[in-house]
Amino acid sequence: MNETLVTVVGNVATEPETTVTATGLAVTRFRLATTTRRYDTERGAWTDGPTSFYTVRAWRTLAGNVKESVGLGEPLVVQGRLRVREDEKDGRRYVSAEIEANAIGHDLSRGVSRFTRASSTAL
Amino acid sequence: MNETLVTVVGNVATEPETTVTATGLAVTRFRLATTTRRYDTERGAWTDGPTSFYTVRAWRTLAGNVKESVGLGEPLVVQGRLRVREDEKDGRRYVSAEIEANAIGHDLSRGVSRFTRASSTAL
Amino acid sequence: MNETLVTVVGNVATEPETTVTATGLAVTRFRLATTTRRYDTERGAWTDGPTSFYTVRAWRTLAGNVKESVGLGEPLVVQGRLRVREDEKDGRRYVSAEIEANAIGHDLSRGVSRFTRASSTAL
Amino acid sequence: MNETLVTVVGNVATEPETTVTATGLAVTRFRLATTTRRYDTERGAWTDGPTSFYTVRAWRTLAGNVKESVGLGEPLVVQGRLRVREDEKDGRRYVSAEIEANAIGHDLSRGVSRFTRASSTAL
């Protein structure tokens, strides 16, 4: 309840890294960058807006398949639950926007993909 | 304004078909099926809910890349603008839920994909 | 899982009606109409697009509060789970797009509202 | 293009403040807090998850109507374009999640509202 679902279309900004939690779950983490483009009615042209960065986490089977399939700079569509996280460390406050991914796919607006229905070994 | 954006995670239910409009634009069309799964707190188990069908349309470069990459039965994540369309034909009313796709990708929850940044020839 | 969450900004197209299910739950139902508006870059002006209709259902406390607060023609923002429903009746197939509402509010883009934190009697 | 639309259901965490930009546009700004609630299948009960905070901005007519209608602590449904903003100030990096609102309404899951179709004086 009160979940904030979000879909972000963007590019992989850091190499996906997979770790295993203390309870034995695989999790893959990477940063995703998205830049809006808007039609400027005054200038009659499309222009780039600001870039937003998200930390994406994928778990279990999705973690393994993302690690195996996704590289730096590739275009993705990511759907998941959004959370704005605030942490304190050394007296400083850190804020980050995180997405716990439900589904991740290569954006076919930018290229072609060959899909194989085969999940990585679950951890 | 007032666009209804939606993201659907589901499976390709009809073979994608590509046509070219009178004005020379490529459009690829297919049906997408999605089945909800809910945790039944009384039974303490996950159960299948009803299935919803959408007609998905992809245009231009996305049309070509979907045609080249996507086959019947494959799992996708589709983001786009939703429209509930009503038509009259032979005195009957037909309703369909259509998505004009912004982004389409193979769902890496269900398998692995190999991506190549290379768009099909634009029509 | 695989829920399709959607938010629709539109107008109430039928008077909200409240009924009570066999199991004693209140449910309020109405139709919601939304019309897209797009900037036509060729004409340099905003134009109306097609109108989509949704059947919205609200349950329990939300059902009572909607019945008490919402009238025909009023502008709303509705968030909920989308389902495309197909039924057969007298040999004909009927399709409708339904939203099981999580949250409903009067759209403050179109007017002002006075809110009272007071739920209707739960059924 | 590449807009990230999001809908957040939460509570007003700071008193809405309205200012006027150098170009004469009204903008109302407030913080919105949302706390997830999840069904814990092991414990068989709902529990609170973490709270996320968003900075919401409303412009023009919506700015005036929000100022007139919305108070601290009230429950809202907010739809808009999401941006994760990073600023530098005094050698520190500040991150915030901002929503440029398309539509804002009082959440009728939590109470009743009386709506009047009457826009505030546009600035």
Short mmCIF file of C-alpha atoms in Angstrom, two decimals:
data_model
loop_
_atom_site.label_atom_id
_atom_site.label_comp_id
_atom_site.label_asym_id
_atom_site.label_seq_id
_atom_site.Cartn_x
_atom_site.Cartn_y
_atom_site.Cartn_z
CA MET A 1 0.00 0.00 0.00
CA ASN A 2 1.17 3.50 -0.85
CA GLU A 3 3.84 2.00 -3.05
CA THR A 4 5.24 4.55 -5.48
CA LEU A 5 5.73 2.74 -8.77
CA VAL A 6 7.87 4.45 -11.36
CA THR A 7 9.17 3.67 -14.84
CA VAL A 8 12.41 5.29 -15.94
CA VAL A 9 13.81 5.20 -19.48
CA GLY A 10 17.52 5.95 -19.39
CA ASN A 11 21.11 4.76 -19.71
CA VAL A 12 23.31 2.64 -17.46
CA ALA A 13 25.75 5.06 -15.78
CA THR A 14 27.84 2.62 -13.73
CA GLU A 15 28.91 -0.96 -14.40
CA PRO A 16 26.34 -3.31 -12.76
CA GLU A 17 27.79 -4.98 -9.64
CA THR A 18 26.42 -8.13 -8.06
CA THR A 19 26.82 -9.03 -4.40
CA VAL A 20 25.22 -11.60 -2.12
CA THR A 21 23.45 -10.57 1.08
CA ALA A 22 24.06 -12.16 4.47
CA THR A 23 20.86 -14.14 3.94
CA GLY A 24 22.12 -15.48 0.63
CA LEU A 25 20.18 -13.31 -1.84
CA ALA A 26 21.81 -12.05 -5.02
CA VAL A 27 21.43 -8.31 -5.64
CA THR A 28 22.70 -6.36 -8.64
CA ARG A 29 23.14 -2.61 -8.33
CA PHE A 30 23.82 0.13 -10.89
CA ARG A 31 23.17 3.82 -11.51
CA LEU A 32 20.71 4.86 -14.20
CA ALA A 33 20.77 8.31 -15.85
CA THR A 34 17.81 9.84 -17.63
CA THR A 35 17.73 13.12 -19.53
CA THR A 36 14.44 14.73 -20.46
CA ARG A 37 13.93 16.23 -23.87
CA ARG A 38 11.23 18.84 -24.36
CA TYR A 39 9.77 20.63 -27.31
CA ASP A 40 10.54 24.31 -26.87
CA THR A 41 7.52 26.00 -28.44
CA GLU A 42 9.25 29.40 -28.55
CA ARG A 43 12.30 28.10 -30.37
CA GLY A 44 10.39 25.44 -32.29
CA ALA A 45 12.96 22.77 -31.45
CA TRP A 46 13.72 19.93 -29.02
CA THR A 47 16.20 20.69 -26.25
CA ASP A 48 17.87 18.65 -23.51
CA GLY A 49 16.63 19.16 -19.98
CA PRO A 50 18.45 18.22 -16.74
CA THR A 51 19.68 14.69 -16.03
CA SER A 52 18.38 12.65 -13.07
CA PHE A 53 20.26 9.73 -11.52
CA TYR A 54 18.72 6.71 -9.83
CA THR A 55 20.26 3.80 -7.95
CA VAL A 56 18.64 0.63 -9.28
CA ARG A 57 18.60 -2.65 -7.34
CA ALA A 58 17.55 -5.98 -8.84
CA TRP A 59 17.12 -9.13 -6.75
CA ARG A 60 17.23 -12.90 -7.18
CA THR A 61 16.78 -14.12 -10.79
CA LEU A 62 16.57 -10.57 -12.12
CA ALA A 63 19.91 -9.81 -10.41
CA GLY A 64 21.66 -12.62 -12.27
CA ASN A 65 20.08 -11.89 -15.63
CA VAL A 66 20.89 -8.17 -15.44
CA LYS A 67 24.51 -8.96 -14.54
CA GLU A 68 24.73 -11.29 -17.52
CA SER A 69 22.92 -9.02 -20.01
CA VAL A 70 23.52 -5.35 -19.21
CA GLY A 71 26.64 -3.24 -19.78
CA LEU A 72 27.73 0.34 -19.13
CA GLY A 73 26.01 2.91 -21.35
CA GLU A 74 23.24 0.64 -22.57
CA PRO A 75 19.69 2.04 -22.84
CA LEU A 76 17.14 0.52 -20.46
CA VAL A 77 13.53 0.73 -19.42
CA VAL A 78 13.27 0.08 -15.67
CA GLN A 79 10.08 -0.35 -13.68
CA GLY A 80 10.05 -0.60 -9.90
CA ARG A 81 9.23 0.83 -6.51
CA LEU A 82 10.70 4.25 -5.84
CA ARG A 83 12.17 5.28 -2.52
CA VAL A 84 13.92 8.48 -1.55
CA ARG A 85 16.49 7.42 0.98
CA GLU A 86 18.18 9.65 3.52
CA ASP A 87 21.26 8.52 5.43
CA GLU A 88 23.56 10.19 7.92
CA LYS A 89 27.29 9.53 7.79
CA ASP A 90 30.05 11.50 9.50
CA GLY A 91 27.56 14.23 10.34
CA ARG A 92 26.45 14.63 6.76
CA ARG A 93 23.07 13.84 5.28
CA TYR A 94 23.01 11.83 2.07
CA VAL A 95 19.94 11.58 -0.14
CA SER A 96 19.46 9.15 -3.00
CA ALA A 97 16.59 8.04 -5.19
CA GLU A 98 16.42 4.27 -5.33
CA ILE A 99 14.39 1.90 -7.46
CA GLU A 100 13.73 -1.68 -6.37
CA ALA A 101 13.23 -3.13 -9.84
CA ASN A 102 10.25 -5.28 -10.84
CA ALA A 103 11.20 -5.45 -14.50
CA ILE A 104 14.19 -4.31 -16.56
CA GLY A 105 14.63 -4.49 -20.33
CA HIS A 106 16.88 -3.08 -23.07
CA ASP A 107 15.09 -0.19 -24.75
CA LEU A 108 14.29 -1.29 -28.31
CA SER A 109 13.95 2.38 -29.33
CA ARG A 110 17.75 2.37 -29.41
CA GLY A 111 18.72 -1.00 -30.81
CA VAL A 112 17.89 -4.67 -31.23
CA SER A 113 18.09 -7.50 -28.72
CA ARG A 114 18.20 -11.26 -28.88
CA PHE A 115 16.31 -12.83 -25.97
CA THR A 116 16.77 -16.28 -24.44
CA ARG A 117 14.33 -17.54 -21.88
CA ALA A 118 16.86 -18.90 -19.45
CA SER A 119 17.33 -17.72 -15.94
CA SER A 120 20.68 -17.58 -14.26
CA THR A 121 21.29 -19.88 -11.33
CA ALA A 122 19.29 -18.51 -8.43
CA LEU A 123 21.31 -17.60 -5.36
CA MET B 1 -1.41 17.19 -21.32
CA ASN B 2 -3.66 14.71 -19.62
CA GLU B 3 -1.66 11.91 -21.17
CA THR B 4 -2.24 8.60 -19.39
CA LEU B 5 1.14 6.89 -19.19
CA VAL B 6 1.14 3.22 -18.33
CA THR B 7 3.71 0.46 -17.97
CA VAL B 8 2.60 -3.11 -18.58
CA VAL B 9 4.70 -6.20 -17.85
CA GLY B 10 3.36 -9.14 -19.85
CA ASN B 11 3.76 -11.57 -22.74
CA VAL B 12 3.43 -11.17 -26.49
CA ALA B 13 0.10 -12.77 -27.46
CA THR B 14 0.14 -12.30 -31.24
CA GLU B 15 3.02 -12.30 -33.72
CA PRO B 16 4.18 -8.67 -34.25
CA GLU B 17 3.12 -7.34 -37.66
CA THR B 18 4.66 -4.36 -39.40
CA THR B 19 2.89 -2.19 -41.93
CA VAL B 20 3.61 1.17 -43.49
CA THR B 21 1.12 4.03 -43.28
CA ALA B 22 -0.03 6.10 -46.26
CA THR B 23 2.39 8.79 -45.11
CA GLY B 24 5.28 6.32 -45.12
CA LEU B 25 5.66 5.60 -41.40
CA ALA B 26 6.48 2.10 -40.17
CA VAL B 27 4.20 0.79 -37.42
CA THR B 28 4.47 -2.56 -35.65
CA ARG B 29 1.41 -3.91 -33.87
CA PHE B 30 0.92 -6.83 -31.45
CA ARG B 31 -1.26 -7.93 -28.55
CA LEU B 32 0.19 -8.04 -25.04
CA ALA B 33 -1.29 -10.19 -22.26
CA THR B 34 -0.69 -9.57 -18.57
CA THR B 35 -1.86 -11.71 -15.67
CA THR B 36 -1.80 -10.37 -12.14
CA ARG B 37 -0.58 -12.53 -9.32
CA ARG B 38 -1.67 -11.71 -5.79
CA TYR B 39 -0.80 -12.99 -2.40
CA ASP B 40 -3.94 -14.51 -0.94
CA THR B 41 -3.60 -13.79 2.77
CA GLU B 42 -6.35 -16.26 3.71
CA ARG B 43 -4.79 -19.14 1.83
CA GLY B 44 -1.24 -17.98 2.41
CA ALA B 45 -0.29 -18.49 -1.23
CA TRP B 46 0.09 -16.67 -4.56
CA THR B 47 -2.76 -17.10 -7.04
CA ASP B 48 -3.37 -16.00 -10.62
CA GLY B 49 -5.82 -13.19 -11.20
CA PRO B 50 -7.57 -12.26 -14.46
CA THR B 51 -5.66 -11.58 -17.69
CA SER B 52 -5.82 -8.22 -19.47
CA PHE B 53 -5.05 -7.74 -23.16
CA TYR B 54 -3.63 -4.61 -24.76
CA THR B 55 -3.00 -3.67 -28.39
CA VAL B 56 0.51 -2.22 -28.58
CA ARG B 57 1.68 0.02 -31.41
CA ALA B 58 5.30 1.00 -32.01
CA TRP B 59 6.34 3.58 -34.57
CA ARG B 60 9.39 4.47 -36.68
CA THR B 61 12.71 3.08 -35.40
CA LEU B 62 11.01 1.28 -32.51
CA ALA B 63 8.70 -0.42 -35.04
CA GLY B 64 11.62 -1.89 -36.95
CA ASN B 65 13.58 -2.95 -33.89
CA VAL B 66 10.55 -4.66 -32.31
CA LYS B 67 9.84 -6.52 -35.56
CA GLU B 68 13.46 -7.69 -35.65
CA SER B 69 13.75 -8.58 -31.94
CA VAL B 70 10.40 -9.74 -30.54
CA GLY B 71 8.62 -13.07 -31.02
CA LEU B 72 5.36 -14.67 -29.93
CA GLY B 73 5.24 -15.55 -26.25
CA GLU B 74 8.23 -13.49 -25.19
CA PRO B 75 8.06 -11.50 -21.94
CA LEU B 76 8.15 -7.71 -22.31
CA VAL B 77 8.01 -4.50 -20.35
CA VAL B 78 6.10 -1.89 -22.37
CA GLN B 79 5.74 1.79 -21.49
CA GLY B 80 3.48 4.13 -23.44
CA ARG B 81 0.41 6.29 -23.68
CA LEU B 82 -2.84 4.48 -22.94
CA ARG B 83 -6.02 5.03 -24.89
CA VAL B 84 -9.36 3.24 -24.58
CA ARG B 85 -10.70 3.21 -28.09
CA GLU B 86 -14.34 2.73 -29.10
CA ASP B 87 -15.32 1.97 -32.67
CA GLU B 88 -18.62 1.21 -34.37
CA LYS B 89 -18.76 -1.41 -37.11
CA ASP B 90 -21.87 -3.08 -38.54
CA GLY B 91 -23.94 -1.62 -35.71
CA ARG B 92 -21.72 -3.06 -33.02
CA ARG B 93 -19.50 -1.19 -30.64
CA TYR B 94 -15.93 -2.39 -30.23
CA VAL B 95 -13.72 -1.35 -27.33
CA SER B 96 -9.99 -1.89 -27.08
CA ALA B 97 -7.20 -0.72 -24.82
CA GLU B 98 -4.30 0.55 -26.88
CA ILE B 99 -0.78 1.56 -25.94
CA GLU B 100 1.29 3.86 -28.15
CA ALA B 101 4.69 2.65 -27.02
CA ASN B 102 7.48 4.96 -25.88
CA ALA B 103 9.81 2.15 -24.85
CA ILE B 104 9.74 -1.65 -25.12
CA GLY B 105 12.22 -4.15 -23.71
CA HIS B 106 12.53 -7.87 -23.02
CA ASP B 107 11.84 -8.50 -19.34
CA LEU B 108 15.10 -9.66 -17.77
CA SER B 109 13.13 -11.22 -14.90
CA ARG B 110 12.45 -14.05 -17.33
CA GLY B 111 15.65 -14.51 -19.28
CA VAL B 112 18.78 -12.94 -20.73
CA SER B 113 19.20 -10.67 -23.73
CA ARG B 114 22.06 -9.61 -25.94
CA PHE B 115 21.68 -5.99 -27.05
CA THR B 116 23.15 -4.30 -30.11
CA ARG B 117 22.89 -0.55 -30.51
CA ALA B 118 21.82 -0.53 -34.12
CA SER B 119 18.56 0.80 -35.38
CA SER B 120 16.74 -0.71 -38.29
CA THR B 121 16.43 1.37 -41.44
CA ALA B 122 13.94 4.12 -40.70
CA LEU B 123 10.89 4.18 -42.95
CA MET C 1 2.94 -8.85 -8.86
CA ASN C 2 2.44 -7.66 -12.42
CA GLU C 3 -0.08 -5.13 -11.19
CA THR C 4 -0.65 -2.40 -13.77
CA LEU C 5 -0.89 0.85 -11.83
CA VAL C 6 -2.33 3.82 -13.68
CA THR C 7 -3.20 7.43 -12.88
CA VAL C 8 -5.94 9.08 -14.90
CA VAL C 9 -6.77 12.80 -14.78
CA GLY C 10 -10.30 13.33 -16.10
CA ASN C 11 -13.93 14.16 -15.44
CA VAL C 12 -16.75 12.20 -13.83
CA ALA C 13 -19.01 11.06 -16.70
CA THR C 14 -21.76 9.25 -14.73
CA GLU C 15 -23.25 9.92 -11.31
CA PRO C 16 -21.38 7.80 -8.72
CA GLU C 17 -23.52 4.89 -7.49
CA THR C 18 -22.93 2.98 -4.30
CA THR C 19 -24.00 -0.61 -3.71
CA VAL C 20 -23.21 -3.21 -1.09
CA THR C 21 -21.78 -6.60 -2.07
CA ALA C 22 -23.15 -9.93 -0.82
CA THR C 23 -20.28 -10.00 1.65
CA GLY C 24 -21.22 -6.59 2.99
CA LEU C 25 -18.63 -4.36 1.33
CA ALA C 26 -19.53 -0.90 0.06
CA VAL C 27 -18.47 -0.21 -3.52
CA THR C 28 -18.94 3.04 -5.44
CA ARG C 29 -18.81 2.97 -9.23
CA PHE C 30 -18.65 5.71 -11.87
CA ARG C 31 -17.33 6.37 -15.36
CA LEU C 32 -14.35 8.68 -15.84
CA ALA C 33 -13.62 10.45 -19.13
CA THR C 34 -10.22 11.81 -20.09
CA THR C 35 -9.35 13.81 -23.17
CA THR C 36 -5.74 14.29 -24.20
CA ARG C 37 -4.50 17.65 -25.38
CA ARG C 38 -1.39 17.82 -27.52
CA TYR C 39 0.74 20.56 -28.88
CA ASP C 40 0.51 20.40 -32.65
CA THR C 41 3.96 21.54 -33.76
CA GLU C 42 2.84 22.06 -37.35
CA ARG C 43 -0.09 24.28 -36.42
CA GLY C 44 1.63 25.78 -33.39
CA ALA C 45 -1.41 25.24 -31.18
CA TRP C 46 -2.96 22.86 -28.64
CA THR C 47 -5.68 20.54 -29.94
CA ASP C 48 -8.02 18.00 -28.37
CA GLY C 49 -7.26 14.34 -28.93
CA PRO C 50 -9.64 11.41 -28.49
CA THR C 51 -11.52 10.74 -25.24
CA SER C 52 -11.02 7.53 -23.24
CA PHE C 53 -13.56 6.17 -20.77
CA TYR C 54 -12.79 4.13 -17.65
CA THR C 55 -15.03 2.39 -15.14
CA VAL C 56 -13.75 3.31 -11.68
CA ARG C 57 -14.53 1.26 -8.57
CA ALA C 58 -13.83 2.42 -5.02
CA TRP C 59 -14.22 0.16 -2.00
CA ARG C 60 -14.86 0.45 1.74
CA THR C 61 -14.10 3.89 3.25
CA LEU C 62 -13.11 5.32 -0.13
CA ALA C 63 -16.50 4.19 -1.50
CA GLY C 64 -18.40 6.19 1.13
CA ASN C 65 -16.21 9.28 0.88
CA VAL C 66 -16.44 9.37 -2.93
CA LYS C 67 -20.23 9.03 -2.75
CA GLU C 68 -20.36 11.92 -0.30
CA SER C 69 -17.86 14.18 -2.09
CA VAL C 70 -17.98 13.62 -5.86
CA GLY C 71 -20.60 14.80 -8.37
CA LEU C 72 -21.18 14.47 -12.11
CA GLY C 73 -18.79 16.48 -14.24
CA GLU C 74 -16.25 17.15 -11.50
CA PRO C 75 -12.52 16.91 -12.32
CA LEU C 76 -10.63 14.11 -10.60
CA VAL C 77 -7.24 12.50 -10.32
CA VAL C 78 -7.66 8.73 -9.90
CA GLN C 79 -4.90 6.25 -9.13
CA GLY C 80 -5.50 2.51 -9.13
CA ARG C 81 -4.97 -0.90 -10.62
CA LEU C 82 -5.96 -1.20 -14.27
CA ARG C 83 -7.73 -4.19 -15.72
CA VAL C 84 -9.08 -4.72 -19.23
CA ARG C 85 -12.14 -6.86 -18.72
CA GLU C 86 -13.80 -9.01 -21.36
CA ASP C 87 -17.28 -10.45 -20.83
CA GLU C 88 -19.63 -12.49 -22.99
CA LYS C 89 -23.36 -11.78 -22.87
CA ASP C 90 -26.00 -12.96 -25.36
CA GLY C 91 -23.25 -14.05 -27.73
CA ARG C 92 -21.57 -10.69 -27.74
CA ARG C 93 -18.19 -9.78 -26.34
CA TYR C 94 -17.96 -6.71 -24.12
CA VAL C 95 -14.68 -5.03 -23.28
CA SER C 96 -14.16 -2.39 -20.62
CA ALA C 97 -11.20 -0.73 -18.95
CA GLU C 98 -11.62 -0.78 -15.20
CA ILE C 99 -9.69 0.90 -12.41
CA GLU C 100 -9.78 -0.42 -8.85
CA ALA C 101 -9.00 2.86 -7.12
CA ASN C 102 -6.28 3.27 -4.49
CA ALA C 103 -6.69 7.03 -4.22
CA ILE C 104 -9.11 9.58 -5.65
CA GLY C 105 -9.00 13.37 -5.30
CA HIS C 106 -10.56 16.48 -6.84
CA ASP C 107 -8.09 17.98 -9.31
CA LEU C 108 -6.96 21.31 -7.87
CA SER C 109 -5.91 22.41 -11.36
CA ARG C 110 -9.58 23.10 -11.92
CA GLY C 111 -10.86 24.50 -8.65
CA VAL C 112 -10.58 24.60 -4.88
CA SER C 113 -11.60 22.05 -2.29
CA ARG C 114 -12.26 22.07 1.41
CA PHE C 115 -11.14 18.83 3.03
CA THR C 116 -12.35 17.26 6.27
CA ARG C 117 -10.56 14.29 7.72
CA ALA C 118 -13.63 12.24 8.48
CA SER C 119 -14.38 8.88 7.05
CA SER C 120 -17.88 7.72 6.27
CA THR C 121 -19.23 4.84 8.28
CA ALA C 122 -17.51 1.72 7.05
CA LEU C 123 -19.79 -0.97 5.68
CA MET D 1 10.26 12.72 -24.18
CA ASN D 2 11.80 10.56 -21.50
CA GLU D 3 9.63 12.29 -18.93
CA THR D 4 9.40 10.30 -15.72
CA LEU D 5 5.80 10.57 -14.55
CA VAL D 6 5.09 9.56 -10.99
CA THR D 7 2.08 9.50 -8.67
CA VAL D 8 2.69 9.78 -4.94
CA VAL D 9 0.04 9.25 -2.27
CA GLY D 10 1.17 10.88 0.96
CA ASN D 11 0.84 13.69 3.48
CA VAL D 12 1.79 17.36 3.39
CA ALA D 13 4.93 17.72 5.54
CA THR D 14 5.52 21.48 5.32
CA GLU D 15 3.10 24.39 5.05
CA PRO D 16 2.62 25.24 1.32
CA GLU D 17 4.37 28.49 0.40
CA THR D 18 3.60 30.56 -2.65
CA THR D 19 6.05 32.88 -4.35
CA VAL D 20 6.13 34.68 -7.68
CA THR D 21 8.98 34.19 -10.12
CA ALA D 22 10.89 37.02 -11.80
CA THR D 23 8.79 36.40 -14.89
CA GLY D 24 5.58 36.76 -12.91
CA LEU D 25 4.53 33.13 -12.50
CA ALA D 26 2.98 31.88 -9.25
CA VAL D 27 4.58 28.76 -7.80
CA THR D 28 3.52 26.92 -4.65
CA ARG D 29 6.02 24.61 -2.95
CA PHE D 30 5.68 22.04 -0.17
CA ARG D 31 7.20 18.80 1.06
CA LEU D 32 5.23 15.56 0.70
CA ALA D 33 5.91 12.48 2.87
CA THR D 34 4.86 8.97 1.91
CA THR D 35 5.22 5.84 4.02
CA THR D 36 4.84 2.42 2.45
CA ARG D 37 2.89 -0.28 4.18
CA ARG D 38 3.54 -3.91 3.29
CA TYR D 39 1.96 -7.18 4.18
CA ASP D 40 4.57 -9.21 6.02
CA THR D 41 3.77 -12.77 5.00
CA GLU D 42 5.94 -14.24 7.76
CA ARG D 43 4.26 -12.28 10.52
CA GLY D 44 0.86 -12.22 8.84
CA ALA D 45 0.42 -8.49 9.43
CA TRP D 46 0.85 -5.06 7.82
CA THR D 47 3.91 -3.08 8.84
CA ASP D 48 5.24 0.41 8.11
CA GLY D 49 8.15 0.71 5.74
CA PRO D 50 10.50 3.69 5.35
CA THR D 51 9.25 7.23 4.61
CA SER D 52 10.22 9.09 1.43
CA PHE D 53 10.10 12.88 1.08
CA TYR D 54 9.45 14.81 -2.12
CA THR D 55 9.54 18.53 -2.90
CA VAL D 56 6.38 19.33 -4.85
CA ARG D 57 6.01 22.40 -7.05
CA ALA D 58 2.72 23.61 -8.53
CA TRP D 59 2.50 26.42 -11.06
CA ARG D 60 0.00 29.02 -12.25
CA THR D 61 -3.66 28.23 -11.46
CA LEU D 62 -2.73 25.03 -9.63
CA ALA D 63 -0.36 27.09 -7.44
CA GLY D 64 -3.15 29.38 -6.30
CA ASN D 65 -5.70 26.62 -5.75
CA VAL D 66 -3.25 24.52 -3.73
CA LYS D 67 -2.38 27.52 -1.55
CA GLU D 68 -6.08 28.14 -0.94
CA SER D 69 -7.06 24.49 -0.35
CA VAL D 70 -4.19 22.53 1.19
CA GLY D 71 -2.91 22.57 4.78
CA LEU D 72 -0.15 20.92 6.77
CA GLY D 73 -0.72 17.23 7.43
CA GLU D 74 -3.46 16.76 4.86
CA PRO D 75 -3.47 13.60 2.72
CA LEU D 76 -2.88 14.14 -1.02
CA VAL D 77 -2.53 12.31 -4.28
CA VAL D 78 0.04 14.11 -6.45
CA GLN D 79 0.85 13.35 -10.06
CA GLY D 80 3.71 15.01 -11.89
CA ARG D 81 7.09 14.85 -13.54
CA LEU D 82 9.86 13.53 -11.31
CA ARG D 83 13.35 14.97 -11.24
CA VAL D 84 16.26 14.05 -9.00
CA ARG D 85 18.11 17.30 -8.54
CA GLU D 86 21.72 17.70 -7.46
CA ASP D 87 23.10 21.03 -6.33
CA GLU D 88 26.45 22.15 -4.96
CA LYS D 89 26.61 24.73 -2.19
CA ASP D 90 29.58 25.59 0.01
CA GLY D 91 31.40 22.52 -1.29
CA ARG D 92 28.58 20.17 -0.36
CA ARG D 93 26.37 18.23 -2.70
CA TYR D 94 22.62 18.36 -2.09
CA VAL D 95 20.21 15.88 -3.63
CA SER D 96 16.44 16.21 -3.67
CA ALA D 97 13.57 14.46 -5.40
CA GLU D 98 11.25 17.01 -6.97
CA ILE D 99 7.84 16.69 -8.56
CA GLU D 100 6.52 19.29 -10.98
CA ALA D 101 2.83 18.67 -10.39
CA ASN D 102 0.31 18.09 -13.16
CA ALA D 103 -2.57 17.32 -10.81
CA ILE D 104 -3.05 17.42 -7.03
CA GLY D 105 -6.09 16.32 -5.04
CA HIS D 106 -7.08 15.54 -1.46
CA ASP D 107 -7.07 11.77 -0.97
CA LEU D 108 -10.68 10.70 -0.43
CA SER D 109 -9.44 7.48 1.21
CA ARG D 110 -8.86 9.65 4.28
CA GLY D 111 -11.77 12.06 4.35
CA VAL D 112 -14.36 14.05 2.42
CA SER D 113 -13.95 17.18 0.33
CA ARG D 114 -16.22 19.86 -0.99
CA PHE D 115 -15.12 21.03 -4.43
CA THR D 116 -15.82 24.37 -6.13
CA ARG D 117 -14.90 24.87 -9.75
CA ALA D 118 -13.31 28.25 -9.34
CA SER D 119 -9.77 29.07 -10.15
CA SER D 120 -7.76 31.57 -8.21
CA THR D 121 -6.67 34.73 -9.95
CA ALA D 122 -3.89 33.76 -12.33
CA LEU D 123 -0.57 35.49 -11.73
#
